[in-house]
C-alpha positions as a Markdown table, in Angstrom:
| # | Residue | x | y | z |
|---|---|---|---|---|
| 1 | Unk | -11.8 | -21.7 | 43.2 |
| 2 | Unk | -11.3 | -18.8 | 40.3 |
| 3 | Unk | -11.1 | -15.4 | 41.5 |
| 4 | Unk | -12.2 | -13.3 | 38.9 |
| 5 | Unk | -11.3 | -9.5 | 38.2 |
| 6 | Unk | -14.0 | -7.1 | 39.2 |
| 7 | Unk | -14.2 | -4.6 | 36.2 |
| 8 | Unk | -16.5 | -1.6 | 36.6 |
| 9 | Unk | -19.4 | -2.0 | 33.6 |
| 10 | Unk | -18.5 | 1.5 | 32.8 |
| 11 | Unk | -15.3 | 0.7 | 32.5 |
| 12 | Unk | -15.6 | -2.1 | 30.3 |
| 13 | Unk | -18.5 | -0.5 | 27.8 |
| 14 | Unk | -15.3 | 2.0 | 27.7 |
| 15 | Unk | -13.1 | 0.4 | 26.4 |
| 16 | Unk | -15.5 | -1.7 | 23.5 |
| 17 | Unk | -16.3 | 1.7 | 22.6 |
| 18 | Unk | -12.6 | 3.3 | 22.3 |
| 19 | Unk | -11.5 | -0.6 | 20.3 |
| 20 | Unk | -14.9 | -0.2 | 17.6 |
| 21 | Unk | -13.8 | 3.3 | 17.0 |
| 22 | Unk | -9.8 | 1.8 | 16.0 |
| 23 | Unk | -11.4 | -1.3 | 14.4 |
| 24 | Unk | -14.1 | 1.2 | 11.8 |
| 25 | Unk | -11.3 | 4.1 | 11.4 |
| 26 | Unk | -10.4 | 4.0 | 7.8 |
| 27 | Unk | -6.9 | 3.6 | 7.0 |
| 28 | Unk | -5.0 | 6.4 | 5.2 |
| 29 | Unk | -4.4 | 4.4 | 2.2 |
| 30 | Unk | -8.0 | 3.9 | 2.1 |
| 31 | Unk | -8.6 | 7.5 | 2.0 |
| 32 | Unk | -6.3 | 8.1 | -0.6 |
| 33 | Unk | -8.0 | 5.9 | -2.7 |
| 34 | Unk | -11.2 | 7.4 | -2.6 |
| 35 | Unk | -10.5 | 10.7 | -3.6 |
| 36 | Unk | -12.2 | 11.4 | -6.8 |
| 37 | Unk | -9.7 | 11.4 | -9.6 |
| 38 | Unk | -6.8 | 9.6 | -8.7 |
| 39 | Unk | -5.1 | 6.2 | -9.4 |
| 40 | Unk | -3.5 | 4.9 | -6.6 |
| 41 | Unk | -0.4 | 2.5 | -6.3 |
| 42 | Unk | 0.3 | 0.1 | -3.8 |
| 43 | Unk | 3.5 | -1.9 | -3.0 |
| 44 | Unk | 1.3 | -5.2 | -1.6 |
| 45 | Unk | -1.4 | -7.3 | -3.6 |
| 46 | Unk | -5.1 | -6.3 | -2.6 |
| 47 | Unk | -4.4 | -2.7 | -2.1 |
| 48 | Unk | -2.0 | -3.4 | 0.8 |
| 49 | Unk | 0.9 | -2.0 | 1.8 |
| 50 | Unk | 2.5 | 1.7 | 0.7 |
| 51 | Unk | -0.1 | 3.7 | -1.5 |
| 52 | Unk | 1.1 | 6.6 | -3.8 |
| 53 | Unk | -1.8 | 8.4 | -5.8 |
| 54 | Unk | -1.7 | 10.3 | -9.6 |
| 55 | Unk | -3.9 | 12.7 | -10.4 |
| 56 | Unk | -4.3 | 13.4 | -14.0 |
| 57 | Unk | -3.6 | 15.6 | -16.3 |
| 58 | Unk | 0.8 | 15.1 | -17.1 |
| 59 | Unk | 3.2 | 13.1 | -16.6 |
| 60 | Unk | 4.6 | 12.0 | -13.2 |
| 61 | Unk | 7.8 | 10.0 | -12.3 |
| 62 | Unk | 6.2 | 7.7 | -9.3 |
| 63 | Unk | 8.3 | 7.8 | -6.1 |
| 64 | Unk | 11.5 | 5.4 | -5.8 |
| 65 | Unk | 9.7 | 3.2 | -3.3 |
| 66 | Unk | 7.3 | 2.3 | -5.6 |
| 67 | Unk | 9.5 | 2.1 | -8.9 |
| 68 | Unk | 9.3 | -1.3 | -10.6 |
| 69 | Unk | 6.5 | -2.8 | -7.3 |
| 70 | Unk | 3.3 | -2.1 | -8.4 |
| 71 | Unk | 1.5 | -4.9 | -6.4 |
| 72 | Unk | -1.9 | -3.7 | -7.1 |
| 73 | Unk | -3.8 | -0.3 | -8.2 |
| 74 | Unk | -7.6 | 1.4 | -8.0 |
| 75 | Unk | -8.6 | 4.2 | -10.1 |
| 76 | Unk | -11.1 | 6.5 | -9.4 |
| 77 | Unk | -10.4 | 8.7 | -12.2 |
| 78 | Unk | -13.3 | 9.4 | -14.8 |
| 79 | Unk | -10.6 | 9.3 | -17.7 |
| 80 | Unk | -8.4 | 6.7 | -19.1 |
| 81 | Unk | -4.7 | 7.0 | -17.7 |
| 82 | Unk | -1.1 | 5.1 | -18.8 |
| 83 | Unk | 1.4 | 3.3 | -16.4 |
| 84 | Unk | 4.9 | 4.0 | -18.5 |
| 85 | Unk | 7.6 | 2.2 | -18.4 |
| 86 | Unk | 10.5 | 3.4 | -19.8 |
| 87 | Unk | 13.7 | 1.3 | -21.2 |
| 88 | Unk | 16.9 | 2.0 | -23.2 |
| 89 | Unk | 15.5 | 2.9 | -26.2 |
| 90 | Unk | 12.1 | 2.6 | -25.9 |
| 91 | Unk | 9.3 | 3.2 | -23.4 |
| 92 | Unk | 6.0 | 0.9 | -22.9 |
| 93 | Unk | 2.8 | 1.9 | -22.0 |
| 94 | Unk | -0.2 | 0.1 | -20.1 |
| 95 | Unk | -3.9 | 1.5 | -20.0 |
| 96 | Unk | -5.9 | 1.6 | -17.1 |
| 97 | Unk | -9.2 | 2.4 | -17.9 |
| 98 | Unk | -11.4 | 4.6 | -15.6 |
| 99 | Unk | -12.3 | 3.3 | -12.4 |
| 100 | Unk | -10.5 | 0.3 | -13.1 |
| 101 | Unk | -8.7 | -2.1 | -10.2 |
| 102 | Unk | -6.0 | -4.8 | -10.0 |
| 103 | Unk | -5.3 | -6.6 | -7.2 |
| 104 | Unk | -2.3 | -8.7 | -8.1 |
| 105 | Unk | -1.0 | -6.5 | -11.0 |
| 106 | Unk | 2.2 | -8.2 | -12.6 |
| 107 | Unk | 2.4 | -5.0 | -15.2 |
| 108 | Unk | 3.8 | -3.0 | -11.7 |
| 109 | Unk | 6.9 | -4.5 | -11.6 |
| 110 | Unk | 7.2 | -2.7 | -14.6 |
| 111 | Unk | 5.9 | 0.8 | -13.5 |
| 112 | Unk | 8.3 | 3.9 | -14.1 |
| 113 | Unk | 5.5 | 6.7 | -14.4 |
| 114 | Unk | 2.2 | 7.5 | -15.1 |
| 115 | Unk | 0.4 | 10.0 | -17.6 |
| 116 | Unk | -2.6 | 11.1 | -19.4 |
| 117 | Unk | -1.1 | 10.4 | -22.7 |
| 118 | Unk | 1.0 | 7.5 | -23.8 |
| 119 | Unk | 4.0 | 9.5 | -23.9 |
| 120 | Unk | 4.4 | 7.9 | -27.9 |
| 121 | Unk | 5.3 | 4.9 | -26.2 |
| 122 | Unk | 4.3 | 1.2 | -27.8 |
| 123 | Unk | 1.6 | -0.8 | -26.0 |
| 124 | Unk | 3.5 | -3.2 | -23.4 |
């Protein structure tokens, strides 16, 4: 014969409540990406994994763990902005147009910096 645990109904509705409120809790790279203005990074494919966010207007070097693994990217930005890449004697520029996306963004592995202008780099 099963003996089952007796768990107060109070208890329990408890406890559904607290795991909904985890389970709808927006991530904080989910935040980040819906601040108006920025274009944000993230290491993983389908906005997964470590985020980093620009906000135009300059230049800005992006940060070591996200140098050259770009998986994926969301814009929010109302203005055109330029992933740079920069080589030995040249740099390379991508576009990403306003509230443009990529999931699976093979450019990233590429990705040095990002700008409002395109630095007077060639299209890559």
């Amino acid at each position: 014969m099963f003996r089952g645990f007796a768990v107060p109904a109070a208890a329990l509705a408890g406890t559904v409540l607290a795991a909904s409120a985890l389970l709808a809790a927006p991530s904080a790279t989910a935040s980040e990406a819906r601040r108006a203005g920025d274009v944000c990074f993230w290491t993983a494919a389908g906005q997964h994994g470590s985020s980093w966010c620009y906000t135009p207007p300059g230049y800005t070097d992006v940060p070591e763990f996200l140098h050259d693994r770009a998986a994926s990217f969301r814009s929010t930005a109302d203005t055109a902005v330029y992933a740079i890449d920069w080589g030995r004697d040249t740099c390379h520029y991508r576009l990403i147009r306003a509230r443009d996306l990529a999931d699976n963004w093979p450019w990233g592995a590429r990705l040095d910096g990002v700008a409002d202008t395109t630095m007077g780099c060639e299209v890559g």
